Amino acid sequence: MPVFQVDFANSLVGGGVLKSGSVQEEIQFLMSPELIVARLFTERLGDNECLRITGISGRNAPVLAQDTVTTFPGRDLSTIKQNGTCGKVLLRRLLEMKIVDGSPDAKHVSMCISRDDWKRRYRQIVTLDAVDYKRSPREQYTKGSITRELNKAYVGFSGNPKTAVATGNWGCGAFKGDAKLKALIQLMAAAVCERDLAFFTFRNQEQVSDVKRMHQLLNSKRVSVGESF
């Protein structure tokens, strides 16, 4: 089973992995130490850039906390409409929702990962750096800020093959991002890129309900990505 994971990254890839950092990106890099090499040749990411790494192996077992996964299948092409250069794409109709408590067994996941034509493990990590809004949280609601985050998510989610994206509250910790806004931005980017989305909420059932309602409302009203923007 192909795996495509979002790394909630620092614009300098790896963040504080070689110092005292202990959040998502640093944990990810310590689980797969070969990722640290990327720090040697990756410049600071621009607003329209991401880093995609293929073939990673998980060598260190993390302490896995129980989680809640909300899946948004996104391959129902009958709900996708494009209108010339406007690129209006309908948010996908919600075919089903699945809530999964707990974390998969690491050995089972490793056995299920397929390989690409180059015989690399088809496990990809894409680094997406969010904007730090802790000094001015209101700024994230401006058109410029939303456009920046949409572009960043689109760059990260684009490309082939169109495997599901495993993501969550991107930039919503120390950077004070709005979890609902970031969920909507990622739903929009996944819709345009025709990818399924597995959204990890860390057992926040209230957020699960909020994101479900938002997704269902937009699809019931047949609101396009362009109209949402």
mmCIF file of C-alpha atoms in Angstrom:
data_model
loop_
_atom_site.group_PDB
_atom_site.id
_atom_site.type_symbol
_atom_site.label_atom_id
_atom_site.label_comp_id
_atom_site.label_asym_id
_atom_site.label_seq_id
_atom_site.Cartn_x
_atom_site.Cartn_y
_atom_site.Cartn_z
ATOM 1 C CA MET A 1 0.000 0.000 0.000
ATOM 2 C CA PRO A 2 1.612 3.319 -1.081
ATOM 3 C CA VAL A 3 2.125 5.829 1.692
ATOM 4 C CA PHE A 4 2.201 9.606 1.151
ATOM 5 C CA GLN A 5 2.750 11.543 4.368
ATOM 6 C CA VAL A 6 2.832 15.268 5.041
ATOM 7 C CA ASP A 7 5.716 16.530 7.148
ATOM 8 C CA PHE A 8 4.617 19.688 8.976
ATOM 9 C CA ALA A 9 7.974 21.196 8.235
ATOM 10 C CA ASN A 10 10.123 24.147 9.056
ATOM 11 C CA SER A 11 11.140 26.198 6.017
ATOM 12 C CA LEU A 12 14.626 24.900 6.844
ATOM 13 C CA VAL A 13 13.947 21.201 6.411
ATOM 14 C CA GLY A 14 14.410 19.156 9.563
ATOM 15 C CA GLY A 15 13.762 22.022 11.938
ATOM 16 C CA GLY A 16 15.410 21.383 15.287
ATOM 17 C CA VAL A 17 16.084 17.676 14.769
ATOM 18 C CA LEU A 18 19.780 18.087 15.654
ATOM 19 C CA LYS A 19 19.010 20.342 18.601
ATOM 20 C CA SER A 20 16.154 20.156 21.069
ATOM 21 C CA GLY A 21 13.185 19.990 18.690
ATOM 22 C CA SER A 22 10.578 17.395 19.624
ATOM 23 C CA VAL A 23 7.483 18.045 17.519
ATOM 24 C CA GLN A 24 6.116 16.292 14.416
ATOM 25 C CA GLU A 25 8.938 17.006 11.979
ATOM 26 C CA GLU A 26 11.736 16.159 14.397
ATOM 27 C CA ILE A 27 9.994 12.931 15.433
ATOM 28 C CA GLN A 28 9.538 11.996 11.765
ATOM 29 C CA PHE A 29 13.227 12.580 11.035
ATOM 30 C CA LEU A 30 14.321 10.537 14.055
ATOM 31 C CA MET A 31 12.040 7.669 13.047
ATOM 32 C CA SER A 32 13.774 7.644 9.645
ATOM 33 C CA PRO A 33 17.293 9.040 10.268
ATOM 34 C CA GLU A 34 18.200 9.019 6.549
ATOM 35 C CA LEU A 35 15.928 12.054 6.217
ATOM 36 C CA ILE A 36 18.486 14.127 8.138
ATOM 37 C CA VAL A 37 20.784 14.031 5.086
ATOM 38 C CA ALA A 38 18.321 16.351 3.313
ATOM 39 C CA ARG A 39 19.543 19.172 5.547
ATOM 40 C CA LEU A 40 22.900 19.125 3.753
ATOM 41 C CA PHE A 41 21.577 20.092 0.324
ATOM 42 C CA THR A 42 18.135 21.663 0.792
ATOM 43 C CA GLU A 43 17.898 25.441 0.887
ATOM 44 C CA ARG A 44 15.190 27.288 2.745
ATOM 45 C CA LEU A 45 11.876 26.469 1.062
ATOM 46 C CA GLY A 46 10.151 29.231 -0.875
ATOM 47 C CA ASP A 47 6.419 29.915 -0.718
ATOM 48 C CA ASN A 48 5.840 27.820 -3.852
ATOM 49 C CA GLU A 49 8.248 25.001 -3.012
ATOM 50 C CA CYS A 50 8.189 21.707 -1.162
ATOM 51 C CA LEU A 51 10.584 18.795 -0.800
ATOM 52 C CA ARG A 52 9.389 15.306 -1.694
ATOM 53 C CA ILE A 53 11.425 12.324 -0.522
ATOM 54 C CA THR A 54 10.781 8.798 -1.820
ATOM 55 C CA GLY A 55 11.890 5.416 -0.505
ATOM 56 C CA ILE A 56 12.164 6.141 3.202
ATOM 57 C CA SER A 57 12.361 3.246 5.641
ATOM 58 C CA GLY A 58 11.193 3.542 9.223
ATOM 59 C CA ARG A 59 14.123 2.315 11.300
ATOM 60 C CA ASN A 60 13.241 3.621 14.744
ATOM 61 C CA ALA A 61 9.957 2.731 16.367
ATOM 62 C CA PRO A 62 8.152 5.743 17.847
ATOM 63 C CA VAL A 63 5.953 5.744 20.903
ATOM 64 C CA LEU A 64 2.603 5.645 19.105
ATOM 65 C CA ALA A 65 -0.236 7.573 20.657
ATOM 66 C CA GLN A 66 -3.796 6.589 19.834
ATOM 67 C CA ASP A 67 -5.266 8.681 17.082
ATOM 68 C CA THR A 68 -8.466 9.306 15.192
ATOM 69 C CA VAL A 69 -8.418 9.150 11.415
ATOM 70 C CA THR A 70 -11.055 10.728 9.224
ATOM 71 C CA THR A 71 -10.919 9.648 5.590
ATOM 72 C CA PHE A 72 -12.235 11.657 2.670
ATOM 73 C CA PRO A 73 -12.295 9.477 -0.478
ATOM 74 C CA GLY A 74 -11.608 11.795 -3.366
ATOM 75 C CA ARG A 75 -11.754 9.822 -6.599
ATOM 76 C CA ASP A 76 -15.407 10.358 -7.567
ATOM 77 C CA LEU A 77 -14.669 12.044 -10.890
ATOM 78 C CA SER A 78 -18.355 12.640 -11.595
ATOM 79 C CA THR A 79 -18.250 15.461 -9.062
ATOM 80 C CA ILE A 80 -15.271 17.208 -10.663
ATOM 81 C CA LYS A 81 -16.015 20.070 -13.036
ATOM 82 C CA GLN A 82 -13.494 22.376 -14.638
ATOM 83 C CA ASN A 83 -14.502 25.643 -16.232
ATOM 84 C CA GLY A 84 -11.856 26.906 -18.655
ATOM 85 C CA THR A 85 -8.964 28.717 -17.038
ATOM 86 C CA CYS A 86 -10.994 29.290 -13.874
ATOM 87 C CA GLY A 87 -10.175 25.736 -12.817
ATOM 88 C CA LYS A 88 -13.300 25.408 -10.701
ATOM 89 C CA VAL A 89 -13.230 21.973 -9.198
ATOM 90 C CA LEU A 90 -16.061 20.715 -7.050
ATOM 91 C CA LEU A 91 -15.096 19.412 -3.659
ATOM 92 C CA ARG A 92 -15.594 15.686 -3.787
ATOM 93 C CA ARG A 93 -18.798 14.124 -2.635
ATOM 94 C CA LEU A 94 -18.289 12.362 0.647
ATOM 95 C CA LEU A 95 -18.682 8.673 -0.185
ATOM 96 C CA GLU A 96 -17.899 7.401 3.271
ATOM 97 C CA MET A 97 -16.232 8.346 6.508
ATOM 98 C CA LYS A 98 -14.111 6.063 8.606
ATOM 99 C CA ILE A 99 -12.925 6.640 12.144
ATOM 100 C CA VAL A 100 -10.023 4.463 13.225
ATOM 101 C CA ASP A 101 -8.844 4.475 16.824
ATOM 102 C CA GLY A 102 -5.306 3.433 17.571
ATOM 103 C CA SER A 103 -2.251 3.185 15.346
ATOM 104 C CA PRO A 104 -1.359 0.457 12.812
ATOM 105 C CA ASP A 105 1.220 -2.116 13.686
ATOM 106 C CA ALA A 106 4.547 -0.880 12.271
ATOM 107 C CA LYS A 107 5.578 -4.335 11.016
ATOM 108 C CA HIS A 108 2.280 -4.767 9.162
ATOM 109 C CA VAL A 109 2.584 -1.355 7.524
ATOM 110 C CA SER A 110 6.172 -2.082 6.460
ATOM 111 C CA MET A 111 5.146 -5.366 4.826
ATOM 112 C CA CYS A 112 2.329 -3.688 2.898
ATOM 113 C CA ILE A 113 4.397 -0.897 1.351
ATOM 114 C CA SER A 114 4.887 -1.499 -2.374
ATOM 115 C CA ARG A 115 7.850 -0.523 -4.542
ATOM 116 C CA ASP A 116 8.090 1.734 -7.573
ATOM 117 C CA ASP A 117 9.749 1.086 -10.958
ATOM 118 C CA TRP A 118 13.136 1.927 -9.428
ATOM 119 C CA LYS A 119 12.546 -0.695 -6.701
ATOM 120 C CA ARG A 120 12.350 2.005 -4.057
ATOM 121 C CA ARG A 121 9.912 1.631 -1.207
ATOM 122 C CA TYR A 122 6.892 3.603 -2.264
ATOM 123 C CA ARG A 123 6.760 5.641 0.864
ATOM 124 C CA GLN A 124 6.877 9.365 0.227
ATOM 125 C CA ILE A 125 7.189 12.276 2.610
ATOM 126 C CA VAL A 126 6.417 15.789 1.424
ATOM 127 C CA THR A 127 7.632 18.722 3.492
ATOM 128 C CA LEU A 128 5.137 21.577 3.774
ATOM 129 C CA ASP A 129 6.133 24.575 5.854
ATOM 130 C CA ALA A 130 3.266 26.652 7.219
ATOM 131 C CA VAL A 131 3.430 30.345 8.077
ATOM 132 C CA ASP A 132 4.015 31.272 11.715
ATOM 133 C CA TYR A 133 1.035 33.328 12.888
ATOM 134 C CA LYS A 134 1.636 33.386 16.619
ATOM 135 C CA ARG A 135 2.470 37.108 16.564
ATOM 136 C CA SER A 136 -0.549 38.013 14.450
ATOM 137 C CA PRO A 137 -3.148 35.203 14.294
ATOM 138 C CA ARG A 138 -5.631 37.369 12.367
ATOM 139 C CA GLU A 139 -3.256 37.639 9.428
ATOM 140 C CA GLN A 140 -3.963 34.042 8.403
ATOM 141 C CA TYR A 141 -7.469 35.049 7.265
ATOM 142 C CA THR A 142 -6.255 37.549 4.670
ATOM 143 C CA LYS A 143 -6.466 36.670 0.978
ATOM 144 C CA GLY A 144 -2.695 36.767 0.596
ATOM 145 C CA SER A 145 -2.123 34.357 3.475
ATOM 146 C CA ILE A 146 -4.802 31.927 2.309
ATOM 147 C CA THR A 147 -3.399 32.031 -1.227
ATOM 148 C CA ARG A 148 0.069 31.267 0.096
ATOM 149 C CA GLU A 149 -1.096 28.221 2.044
ATOM 150 C CA LEU A 150 -3.260 26.991 -0.851
ATOM 151 C CA ASN A 151 -0.306 27.228 -3.218
ATOM 152 C CA LYS A 152 1.923 25.398 -0.751
ATOM 153 C CA ALA A 153 -0.594 22.570 -0.261
ATOM 154 C CA TYR A 154 -1.228 22.328 -4.008
ATOM 155 C CA VAL A 155 2.491 22.028 -4.779
ATOM 156 C CA GLY A 156 2.815 19.333 -2.126
ATOM 157 C CA PHE A 157 -0.206 17.289 -3.207
ATOM 158 C CA SER A 158 0.337 17.500 -6.981
ATOM 159 C CA GLY A 159 2.029 14.777 -9.008
ATOM 160 C CA ASN A 160 1.589 11.067 -9.649
ATOM 161 C CA PRO A 161 0.673 8.438 -8.664
ATOM 162 C CA LYS A 162 -2.331 9.904 -6.909
ATOM 163 C CA THR A 163 -2.125 8.002 -3.647
ATOM 164 C CA ALA A 164 -3.969 9.149 -0.542
ATOM 165 C CA VAL A 165 -2.432 11.929 1.541
ATOM 166 C CA ALA A 166 -1.959 11.374 5.278
ATOM 167 C CA THR A 167 -2.107 14.757 6.978
ATOM 168 C CA GLY A 168 -3.617 16.626 9.901
ATOM 169 C CA ASN A 169 -3.432 19.937 11.749
ATOM 170 C CA TRP A 170 -0.747 21.501 9.590
ATOM 171 C CA GLY A 171 0.755 24.574 11.264
ATOM 172 C CA CYS A 172 -1.817 24.532 14.059
ATOM 173 C CA GLY A 173 0.483 24.030 17.029
ATOM 174 C CA ALA A 174 3.152 26.558 17.909
ATOM 175 C CA PHE A 175 2.349 28.520 14.725
ATOM 176 C CA LYS A 176 -1.245 29.145 15.918
ATOM 177 C CA GLY A 177 -2.931 28.190 12.663
ATOM 178 C CA ASP A 178 -6.723 27.843 12.631
ATOM 179 C CA ALA A 179 -7.427 24.094 12.455
ATOM 180 C CA LYS A 180 -10.717 24.523 10.562
ATOM 181 C CA LEU A 181 -9.158 26.844 8.008
ATOM 182 C CA LYS A 182 -6.166 24.555 7.475
ATOM 183 C CA ALA A 183 -8.466 21.552 7.079
ATOM 184 C CA LEU A 184 -10.471 23.414 4.423
ATOM 185 C CA ILE A 185 -7.310 24.514 2.604
ATOM 186 C CA GLN A 186 -6.044 20.931 2.472
ATOM 187 C CA LEU A 187 -9.431 19.616 1.327
ATOM 188 C CA MET A 188 -9.412 22.155 -1.500
ATOM 189 C CA ALA A 189 -5.870 21.266 -2.577
ATOM 190 C CA ALA A 190 -6.618 17.537 -2.430
ATOM 191 C CA ALA A 191 -9.745 18.059 -4.544
ATOM 192 C CA VAL A 192 -7.835 19.888 -7.270
ATOM 193 C CA CYS A 193 -5.065 17.263 -7.184
ATOM 194 C CA GLU A 194 -7.602 14.391 -7.222
ATOM 195 C CA ARG A 195 -6.240 12.765 -4.091
ATOM 196 C CA ASP A 196 -7.954 11.037 -1.204
ATOM 197 C CA LEU A 197 -7.267 12.569 2.189
ATOM 198 C CA ALA A 198 -6.702 10.809 5.517
ATOM 199 C CA PHE A 199 -6.969 13.494 8.185
ATOM 200 C CA PHE A 200 -5.460 12.725 11.599
ATOM 201 C CA THR A 201 -7.070 14.618 14.483
ATOM 202 C CA PHE A 202 -5.304 13.068 17.506
ATOM 203 C CA ARG A 203 -8.555 11.874 19.068
ATOM 204 C CA ASN A 204 -10.217 15.269 18.831
ATOM 205 C CA GLN A 205 -13.773 14.092 18.228
ATOM 206 C CA GLU A 206 -15.092 17.646 18.118
ATOM 207 C CA GLN A 207 -12.781 18.409 15.219
ATOM 208 C CA VAL A 208 -13.819 15.197 13.459
ATOM 209 C CA SER A 209 -17.440 16.351 13.621
ATOM 210 C CA ASP A 210 -16.578 19.886 12.512
ATOM 211 C CA VAL A 211 -14.598 18.780 9.464
ATOM 212 C CA LYS A 212 -17.256 16.245 8.495
ATOM 213 C CA ARG A 213 -20.010 18.846 8.678
ATOM 214 C CA MET A 214 -17.977 21.339 6.670
ATOM 215 C CA HIS A 215 -17.185 18.779 3.979
ATOM 216 C CA GLN A 216 -20.775 17.542 3.790
ATOM 217 C CA LEU A 217 -22.196 21.068 3.617
ATOM 218 C CA LEU A 218 -19.889 22.158 0.810
ATOM 219 C CA ASN A 219 -20.666 19.060 -1.203
ATOM 220 C CA SER A 220 -24.408 19.188 -0.583
ATOM 221 C CA LYS A 221 -24.401 22.763 -1.893
ATOM 222 C CA ARG A 222 -22.073 21.711 -4.751
ATOM 223 C CA VAL A 223 -19.647 24.478 -3.857
ATOM 224 C CA SER A 224 -16.564 24.509 -6.086
ATOM 225 C CA VAL A 225 -13.024 25.095 -4.923
ATOM 226 C CA GLY A 226 -13.074 28.431 -6.725
ATOM 227 C CA GLU A 227 -16.275 29.452 -4.959
ATOM 228 C CA SER A 228 -14.884 28.340 -1.602
ATOM 229 C CA PHE A 229 -11.871 30.568 -2.174
#
